[in-house]
XYZ file of C-alpha atoms in Angstrom:
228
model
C 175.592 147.202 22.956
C 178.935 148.468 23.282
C 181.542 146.739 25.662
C 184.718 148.233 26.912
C 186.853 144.843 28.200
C 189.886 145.423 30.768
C 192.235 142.370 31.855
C 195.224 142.969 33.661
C 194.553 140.151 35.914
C 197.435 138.317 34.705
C 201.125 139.293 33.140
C 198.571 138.363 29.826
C 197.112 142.179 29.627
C 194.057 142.952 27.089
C 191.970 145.366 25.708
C 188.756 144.606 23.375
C 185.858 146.822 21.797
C 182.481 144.625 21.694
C 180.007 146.340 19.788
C 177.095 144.415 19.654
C 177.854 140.750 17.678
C 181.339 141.847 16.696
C 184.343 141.877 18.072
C 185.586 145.752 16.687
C 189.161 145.538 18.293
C 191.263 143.905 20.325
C 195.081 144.541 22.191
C 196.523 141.574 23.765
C 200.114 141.297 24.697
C 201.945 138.500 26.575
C 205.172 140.356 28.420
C 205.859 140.804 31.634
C 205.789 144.410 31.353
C 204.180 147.276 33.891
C 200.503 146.913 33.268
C 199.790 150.840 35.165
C 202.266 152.277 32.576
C 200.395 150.246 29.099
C 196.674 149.900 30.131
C 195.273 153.708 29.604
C 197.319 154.237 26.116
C 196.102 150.173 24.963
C 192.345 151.599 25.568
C 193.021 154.914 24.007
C 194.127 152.808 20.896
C 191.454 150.585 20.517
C 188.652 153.197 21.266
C 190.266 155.789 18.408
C 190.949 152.505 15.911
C 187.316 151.388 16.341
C 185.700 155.290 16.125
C 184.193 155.011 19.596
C 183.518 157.545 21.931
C 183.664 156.756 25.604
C 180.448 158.117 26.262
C 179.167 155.856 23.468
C 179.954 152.558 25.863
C 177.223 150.771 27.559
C 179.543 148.898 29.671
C 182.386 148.448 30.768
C 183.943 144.169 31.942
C 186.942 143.271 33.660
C 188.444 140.285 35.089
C 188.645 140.559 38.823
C 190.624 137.192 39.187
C 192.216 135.737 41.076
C 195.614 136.426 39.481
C 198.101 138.969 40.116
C 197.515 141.341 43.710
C 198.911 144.182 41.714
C 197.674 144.015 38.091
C 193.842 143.158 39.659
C 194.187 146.435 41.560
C 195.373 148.045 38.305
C 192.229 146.624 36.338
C 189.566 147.260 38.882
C 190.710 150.665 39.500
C 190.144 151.672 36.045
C 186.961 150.264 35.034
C 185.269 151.178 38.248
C 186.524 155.050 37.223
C 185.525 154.666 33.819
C 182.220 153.338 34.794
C 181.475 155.928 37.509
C 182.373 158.545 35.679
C 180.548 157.868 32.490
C 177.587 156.607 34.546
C 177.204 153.223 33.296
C 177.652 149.534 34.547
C 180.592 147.293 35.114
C 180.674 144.355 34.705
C 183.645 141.290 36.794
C 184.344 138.182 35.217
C 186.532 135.382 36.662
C 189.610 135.307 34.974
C 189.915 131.410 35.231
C 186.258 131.689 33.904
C 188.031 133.969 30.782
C 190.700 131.355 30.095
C 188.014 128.272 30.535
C 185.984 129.738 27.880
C 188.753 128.803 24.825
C 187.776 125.551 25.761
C 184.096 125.344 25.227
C 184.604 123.030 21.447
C 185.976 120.475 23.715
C 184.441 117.254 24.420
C 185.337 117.039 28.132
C 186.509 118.741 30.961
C 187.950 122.151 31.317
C 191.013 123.005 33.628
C 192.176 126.861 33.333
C 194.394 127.388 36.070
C 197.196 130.165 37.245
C 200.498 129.306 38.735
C 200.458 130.718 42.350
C 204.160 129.505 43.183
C 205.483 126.811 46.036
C 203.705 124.196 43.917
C 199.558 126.050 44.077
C 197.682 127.266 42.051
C 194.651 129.595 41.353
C 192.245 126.846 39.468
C 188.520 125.346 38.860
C 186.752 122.928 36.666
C 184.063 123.577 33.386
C 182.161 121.593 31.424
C 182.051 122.570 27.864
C 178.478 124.723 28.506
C 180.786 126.735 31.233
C 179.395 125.025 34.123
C 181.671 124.783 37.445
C 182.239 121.776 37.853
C 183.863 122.323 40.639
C 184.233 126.336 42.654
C 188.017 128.161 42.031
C 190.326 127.133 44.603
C 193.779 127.958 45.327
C 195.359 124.372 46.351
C 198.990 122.539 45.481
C 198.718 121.247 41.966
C 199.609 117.968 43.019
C 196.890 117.266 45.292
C 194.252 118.652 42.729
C 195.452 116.681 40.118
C 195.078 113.799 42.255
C 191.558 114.599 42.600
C 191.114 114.781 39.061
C 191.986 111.481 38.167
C 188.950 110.428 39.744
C 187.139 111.791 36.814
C 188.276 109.421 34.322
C 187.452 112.138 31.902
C 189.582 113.809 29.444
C 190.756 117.019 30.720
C 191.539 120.125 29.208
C 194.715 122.406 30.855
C 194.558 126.166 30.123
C 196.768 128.611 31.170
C 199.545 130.815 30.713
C 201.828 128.727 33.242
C 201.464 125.765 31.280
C 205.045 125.239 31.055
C 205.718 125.510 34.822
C 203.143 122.448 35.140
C 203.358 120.420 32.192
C 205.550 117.653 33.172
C 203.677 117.314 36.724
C 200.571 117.309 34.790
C 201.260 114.401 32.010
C 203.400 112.556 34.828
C 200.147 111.874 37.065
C 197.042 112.311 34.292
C 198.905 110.231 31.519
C 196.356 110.448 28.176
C 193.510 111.851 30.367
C 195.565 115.120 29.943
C 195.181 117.230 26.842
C 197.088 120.105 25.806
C 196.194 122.677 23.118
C 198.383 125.173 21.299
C 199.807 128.450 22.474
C 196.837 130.957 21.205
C 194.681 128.880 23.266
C 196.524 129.192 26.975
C 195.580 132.850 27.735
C 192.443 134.659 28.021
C 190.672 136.968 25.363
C 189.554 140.020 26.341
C 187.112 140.047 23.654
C 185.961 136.778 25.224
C 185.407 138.479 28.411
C 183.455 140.757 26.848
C 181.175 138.389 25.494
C 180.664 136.949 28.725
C 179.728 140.447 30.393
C 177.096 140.885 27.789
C 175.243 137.691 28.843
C 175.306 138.783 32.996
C 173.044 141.500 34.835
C 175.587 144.003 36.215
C 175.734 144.322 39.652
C 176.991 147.272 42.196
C 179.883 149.262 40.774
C 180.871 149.438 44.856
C 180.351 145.702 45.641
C 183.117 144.816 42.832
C 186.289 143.719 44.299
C 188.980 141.785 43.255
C 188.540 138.022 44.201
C 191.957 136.819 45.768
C 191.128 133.800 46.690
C 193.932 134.234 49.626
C 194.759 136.444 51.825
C 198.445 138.769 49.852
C 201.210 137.500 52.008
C 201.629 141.316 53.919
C 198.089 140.930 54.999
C 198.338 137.085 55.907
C 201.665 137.911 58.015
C 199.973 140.837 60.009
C 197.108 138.798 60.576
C 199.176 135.945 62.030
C 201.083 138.850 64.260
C 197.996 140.025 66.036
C 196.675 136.329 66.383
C 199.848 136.209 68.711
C 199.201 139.133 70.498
């Protein structure tokens, strides 16, 4: 089977040939650069590096968040056209899901989350077989890492914002917290296509990015007519 993967959930944006058991190619860059401008060329360049023809894909996966409004739009948007147009499935993956799965060789709890500014963020919680744990949320960090002491397990942090958490993170969890390296913070595309492979495709239609709140223009007009 060969797998197209698309993420541009994130400021993180990838591109990754699966074909079958082996990962052919993969893009990945880590810049805050315009994802709309990057994404078509990145895919051009793996699918001429790797020799494969777009009608030679049997599907295409994408992470439909929740991360960025914009760059989910951006991802979406493409592998739906791809997909229609060849005529073959598509496939969404969570991103937190994409960023959990680096963690699956550790012995305890799994915390990907995204930083979703004025102290939230987009987040969820594995076990090491990829179970939820507990279903994405988007909630101030401080009161879900006070929910995670509870636990009294040892507890994995993923993500790209590391950084803006860190401090918050050790300061409440103490040694209950574990950090890994850099490589390990952001999502694989080639990852996501591994997970696609494993999942029944559903309706290229019924795909839509997963928010999991309301983008602030659409929050504020719904508050205006609630006044009305």
């Amino acid at each position: 089977m060969n797998i197209l993967a698309i993420d541009t959930s994130n400021y993180v944006m990838g591109v990754a040939v699966l074909k079958e058991e082996t990962v052919a190619a993969e893009f990945v860059t880590n810049i805050k650069k315009n994802h709309s401008i990057r994404l078509m060329p990145a895919i051009d360049h793996v699918m001429r590096e790797t020799g494969t023809k777009p009608e030679e894909l049997d599907r295409i996966a994408v992470a439909h968040g929740p991360g960025s409004y914009t760059g989910l739009r951006i991802g979406l948007t493409t592998a739906k056209t791809m997909a229609w147009t060849l005529g073959i499935p598509v496939v969404g993956v969570s991103s937190l899901e994409a960023v959990a799965r680096q963690g699956v060789f550790f012995d305890g709890y799994v915390c990907p989350f995204f930083d979703a500014r004025r102290g939230l963020v987009y987040t969820g919680l594995y076990n090491k077989d990829m179970d939820v744990l507990r279903e994405e949320t988007n909630i101030l960090m401080e009161e879900w890492l006070e929910s995670l002491k509870e636990s009294e397990q040892p507890i994995l942090f993923l993500s790209q914002d590391l950084s803006v958490h860190k401090e918050k993170i050790r300061e409440m969890l103490g040694d209950q917290a574990v950090f890994p390296s850099a490589p390990y913070q952001f999502a694989r595309p080639s990852i996501i296509a591994a997970a696609a492979k494993e999942r029944d495709p559903g309706s290229l239609h019924a795909l839509v990015p997963n928010y999991l709140r309301l983008p602030e223009a659409e929050a504020k007009w719904l508050e205006q007519q609630e006044k009305q």
